[in-house]
Coordinates of N, CA and C in Angstrom, one line a residue:
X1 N 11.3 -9.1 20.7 CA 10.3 -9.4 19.7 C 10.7 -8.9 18.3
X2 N 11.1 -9.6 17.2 CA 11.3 -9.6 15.8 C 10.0 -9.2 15.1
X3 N 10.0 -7.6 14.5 CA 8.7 -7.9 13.9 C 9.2 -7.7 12.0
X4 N 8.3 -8.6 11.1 CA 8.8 -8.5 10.3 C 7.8 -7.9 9.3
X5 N 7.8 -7.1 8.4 CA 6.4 -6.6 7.6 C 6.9 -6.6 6.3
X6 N 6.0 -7.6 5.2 CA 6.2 -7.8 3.9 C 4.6 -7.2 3.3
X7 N 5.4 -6.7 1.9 CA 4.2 -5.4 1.2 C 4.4 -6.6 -0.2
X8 N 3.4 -7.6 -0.3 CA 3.8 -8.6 -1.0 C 2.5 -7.6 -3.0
X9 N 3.7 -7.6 -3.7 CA 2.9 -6.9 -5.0 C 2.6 -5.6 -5.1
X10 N 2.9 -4.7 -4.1 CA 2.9 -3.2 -3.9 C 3.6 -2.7 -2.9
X11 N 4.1 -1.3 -3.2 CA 5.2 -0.3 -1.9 C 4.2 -0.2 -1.0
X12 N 4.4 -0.4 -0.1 CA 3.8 0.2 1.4 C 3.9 1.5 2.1
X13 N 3.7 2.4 2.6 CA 4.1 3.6 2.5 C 4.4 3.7 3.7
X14 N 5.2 4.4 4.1 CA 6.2 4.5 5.8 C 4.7 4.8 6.8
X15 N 4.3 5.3 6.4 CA 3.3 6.2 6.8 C 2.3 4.4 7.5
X16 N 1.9 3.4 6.7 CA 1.5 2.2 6.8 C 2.5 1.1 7.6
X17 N 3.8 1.4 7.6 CA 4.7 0.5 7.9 C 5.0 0.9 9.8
X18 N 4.7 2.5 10.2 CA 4.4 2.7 11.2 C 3.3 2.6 12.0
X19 N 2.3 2.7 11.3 CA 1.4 2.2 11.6 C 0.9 0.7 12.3
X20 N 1.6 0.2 11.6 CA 1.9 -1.3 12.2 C 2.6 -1.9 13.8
X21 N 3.7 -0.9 13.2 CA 5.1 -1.0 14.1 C 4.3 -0.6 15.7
X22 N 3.4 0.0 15.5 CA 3.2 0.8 16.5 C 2.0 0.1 17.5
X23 N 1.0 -0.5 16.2 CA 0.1 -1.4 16.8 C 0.5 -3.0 17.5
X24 N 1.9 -2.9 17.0 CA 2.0 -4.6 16.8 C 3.0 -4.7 18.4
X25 N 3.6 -3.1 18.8 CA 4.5 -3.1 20.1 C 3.5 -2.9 21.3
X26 N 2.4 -3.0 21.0 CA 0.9 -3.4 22.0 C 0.9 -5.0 22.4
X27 N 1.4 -5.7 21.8 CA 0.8 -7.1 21.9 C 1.8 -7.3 22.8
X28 N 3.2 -7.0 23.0 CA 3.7 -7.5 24.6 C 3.3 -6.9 25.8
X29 N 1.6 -6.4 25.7 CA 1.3 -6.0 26.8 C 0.4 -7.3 27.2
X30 N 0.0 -8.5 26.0 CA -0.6 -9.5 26.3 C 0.5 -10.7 26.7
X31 N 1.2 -10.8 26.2 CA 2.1 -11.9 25.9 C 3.7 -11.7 26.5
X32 N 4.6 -11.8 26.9 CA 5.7 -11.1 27.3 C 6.6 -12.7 26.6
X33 N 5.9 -13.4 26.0 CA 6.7 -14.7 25.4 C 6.7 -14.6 23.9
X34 N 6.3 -13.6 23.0 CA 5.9 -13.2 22.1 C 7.8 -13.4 21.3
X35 N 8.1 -14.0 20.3 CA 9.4 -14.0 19.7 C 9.6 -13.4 18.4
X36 N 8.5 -13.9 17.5 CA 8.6 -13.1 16.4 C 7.1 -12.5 16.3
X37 N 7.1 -11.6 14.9 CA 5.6 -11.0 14.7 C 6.0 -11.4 13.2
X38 N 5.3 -11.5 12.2 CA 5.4 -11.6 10.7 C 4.2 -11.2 10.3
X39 N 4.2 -10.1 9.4 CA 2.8 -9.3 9.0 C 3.1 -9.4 7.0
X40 N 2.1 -9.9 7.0 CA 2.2 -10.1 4.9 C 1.1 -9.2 4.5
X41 N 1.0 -8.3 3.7 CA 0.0 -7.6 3.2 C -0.1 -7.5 1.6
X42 N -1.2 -8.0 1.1 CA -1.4 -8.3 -0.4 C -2.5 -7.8 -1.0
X43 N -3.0 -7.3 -2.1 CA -4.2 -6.8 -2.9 C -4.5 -8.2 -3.6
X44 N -5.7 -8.4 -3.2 CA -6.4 -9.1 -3.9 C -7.1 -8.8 -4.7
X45 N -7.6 -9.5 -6.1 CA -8.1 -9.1 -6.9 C -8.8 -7.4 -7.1
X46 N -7.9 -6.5 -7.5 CA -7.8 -5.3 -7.9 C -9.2 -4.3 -8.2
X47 N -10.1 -5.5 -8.7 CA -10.9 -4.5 -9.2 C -12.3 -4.4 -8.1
X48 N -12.0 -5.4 -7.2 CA -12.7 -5.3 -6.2 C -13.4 -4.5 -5.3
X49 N -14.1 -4.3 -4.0 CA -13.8 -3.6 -2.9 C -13.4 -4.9 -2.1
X50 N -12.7 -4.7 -0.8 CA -12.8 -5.8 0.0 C -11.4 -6.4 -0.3
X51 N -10.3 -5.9 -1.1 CA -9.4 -6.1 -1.7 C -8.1 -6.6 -1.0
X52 N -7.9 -6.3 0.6 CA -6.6 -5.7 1.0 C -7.0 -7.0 2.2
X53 N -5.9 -7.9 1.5 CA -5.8 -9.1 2.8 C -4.2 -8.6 3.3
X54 N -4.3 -8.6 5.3 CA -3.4 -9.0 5.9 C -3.3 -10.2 6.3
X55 N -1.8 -11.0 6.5 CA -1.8 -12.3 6.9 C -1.3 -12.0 8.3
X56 N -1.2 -12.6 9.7 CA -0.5 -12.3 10.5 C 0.3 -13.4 11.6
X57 N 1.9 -13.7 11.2 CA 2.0 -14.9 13.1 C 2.3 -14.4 13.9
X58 N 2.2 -15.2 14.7 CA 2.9 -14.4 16.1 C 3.3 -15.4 16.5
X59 N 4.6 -16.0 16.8 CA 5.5 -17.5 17.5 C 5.5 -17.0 18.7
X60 N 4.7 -17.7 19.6 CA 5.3 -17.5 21.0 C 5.6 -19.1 21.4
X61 N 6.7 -19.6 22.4 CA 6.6 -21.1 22.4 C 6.3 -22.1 22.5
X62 N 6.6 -23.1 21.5 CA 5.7 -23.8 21.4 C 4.2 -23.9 20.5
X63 N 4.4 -22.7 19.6 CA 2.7 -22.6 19.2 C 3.5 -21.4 17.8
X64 N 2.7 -21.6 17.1 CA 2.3 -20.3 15.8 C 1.1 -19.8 15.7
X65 N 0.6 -18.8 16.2 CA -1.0 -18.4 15.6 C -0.8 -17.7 14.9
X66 N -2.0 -17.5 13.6 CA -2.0 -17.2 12.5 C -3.2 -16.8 12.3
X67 N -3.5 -15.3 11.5 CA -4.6 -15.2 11.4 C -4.6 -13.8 9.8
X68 N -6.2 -14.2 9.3 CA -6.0 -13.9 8.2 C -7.0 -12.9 8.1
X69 N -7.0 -11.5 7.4 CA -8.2 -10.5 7.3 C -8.2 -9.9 6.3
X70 N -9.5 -9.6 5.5 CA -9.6 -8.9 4.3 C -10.7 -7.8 4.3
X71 N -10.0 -6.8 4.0 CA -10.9 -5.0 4.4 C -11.1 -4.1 3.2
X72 N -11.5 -3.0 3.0 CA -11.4 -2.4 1.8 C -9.8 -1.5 2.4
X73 N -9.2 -1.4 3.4 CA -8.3 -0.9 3.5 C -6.9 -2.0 4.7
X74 N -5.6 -1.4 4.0 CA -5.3 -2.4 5.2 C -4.6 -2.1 6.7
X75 N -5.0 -0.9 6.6 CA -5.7 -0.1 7.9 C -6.7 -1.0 8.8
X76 N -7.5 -1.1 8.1 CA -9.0 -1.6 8.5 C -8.4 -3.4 8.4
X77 N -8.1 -3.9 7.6 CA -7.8 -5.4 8.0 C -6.3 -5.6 8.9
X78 N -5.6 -4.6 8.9 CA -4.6 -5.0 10.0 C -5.2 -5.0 11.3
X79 N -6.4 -3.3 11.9 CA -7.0 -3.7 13.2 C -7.7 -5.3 13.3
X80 N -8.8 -5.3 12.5 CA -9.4 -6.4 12.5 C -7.8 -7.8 13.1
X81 N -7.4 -8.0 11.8 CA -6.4 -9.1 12.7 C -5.9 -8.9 13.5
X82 N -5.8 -7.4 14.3 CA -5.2 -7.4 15.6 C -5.8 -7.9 17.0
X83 N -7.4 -7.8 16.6 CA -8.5 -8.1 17.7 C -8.5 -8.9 17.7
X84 N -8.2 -9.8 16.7 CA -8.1 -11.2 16.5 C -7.1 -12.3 17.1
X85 N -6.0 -11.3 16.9 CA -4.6 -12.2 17.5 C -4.5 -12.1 18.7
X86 N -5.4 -10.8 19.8 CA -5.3 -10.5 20.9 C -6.2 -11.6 21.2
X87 N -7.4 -12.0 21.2 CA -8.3 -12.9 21.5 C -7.2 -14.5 21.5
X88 N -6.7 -14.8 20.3 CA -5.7 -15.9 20.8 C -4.9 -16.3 21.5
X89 N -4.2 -15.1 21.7 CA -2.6 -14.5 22.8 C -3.8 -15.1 24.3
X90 N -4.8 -14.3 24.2 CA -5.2 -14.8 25.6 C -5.5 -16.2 25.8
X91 N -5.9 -17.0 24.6 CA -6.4 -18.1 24.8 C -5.4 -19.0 24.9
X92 N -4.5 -18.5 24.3 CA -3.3 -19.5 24.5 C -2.5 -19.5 25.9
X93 N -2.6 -18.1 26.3 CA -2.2 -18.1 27.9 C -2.6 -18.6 28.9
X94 N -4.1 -18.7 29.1 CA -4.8 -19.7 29.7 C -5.0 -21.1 29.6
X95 N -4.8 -21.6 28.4 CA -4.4 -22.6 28.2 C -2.8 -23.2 28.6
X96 N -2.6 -22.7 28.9 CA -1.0 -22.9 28.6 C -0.9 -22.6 30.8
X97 N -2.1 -22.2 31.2 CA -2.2 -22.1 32.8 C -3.2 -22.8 33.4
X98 N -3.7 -23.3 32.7 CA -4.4 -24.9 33.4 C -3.9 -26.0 33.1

């Protein structure tokens, strides 16, 4: 599994980049077809709260799911897209077994 993490308009701090790494080597406990991961993380309009969108795919075959979250941290919008992509990973597995 290829995971790729882009800090699109700001440094990302190791400290966030593990963060990730660490949440995102959970998901081959749903999926073991899992090929790439691609994580984009951007500030949105600055003066906001609610500022910090992650983007998220996950290619497993045959399919791209994609899912999008915006948090006051991206802490808080990476979990969020992660409950998110887990809810798909299963839906796609079942699908994919009937």
């Amino acid at each position: 599994m290829n995971v790729t993490i882009q800090a699109i308009h700001f440094d990302a701090k190791a400290e966030l980049n593990e963060f990730i790494q660490k949440k995102v080597a959970k998901l081959e406990q749903y999926s073991d077809e899992i090929t790439n991961v691609d994580i984009a993380m951007k500030v949105i309009k600055p003066e906001t709260s609610e500022n910090k969108e992650v983007l998220m795919k996950v290619a497993v075959p045959n399919n791209e799911l994609v899912v999008t979250k915006v948090a006051d941290s991206f802490e808080e919008a990476f979990a969020n897209a992660m409950d998110a992509m887990i809810i798909q990973i299963k839906k796609t597995k079942e699908k994919a077994r009937s």
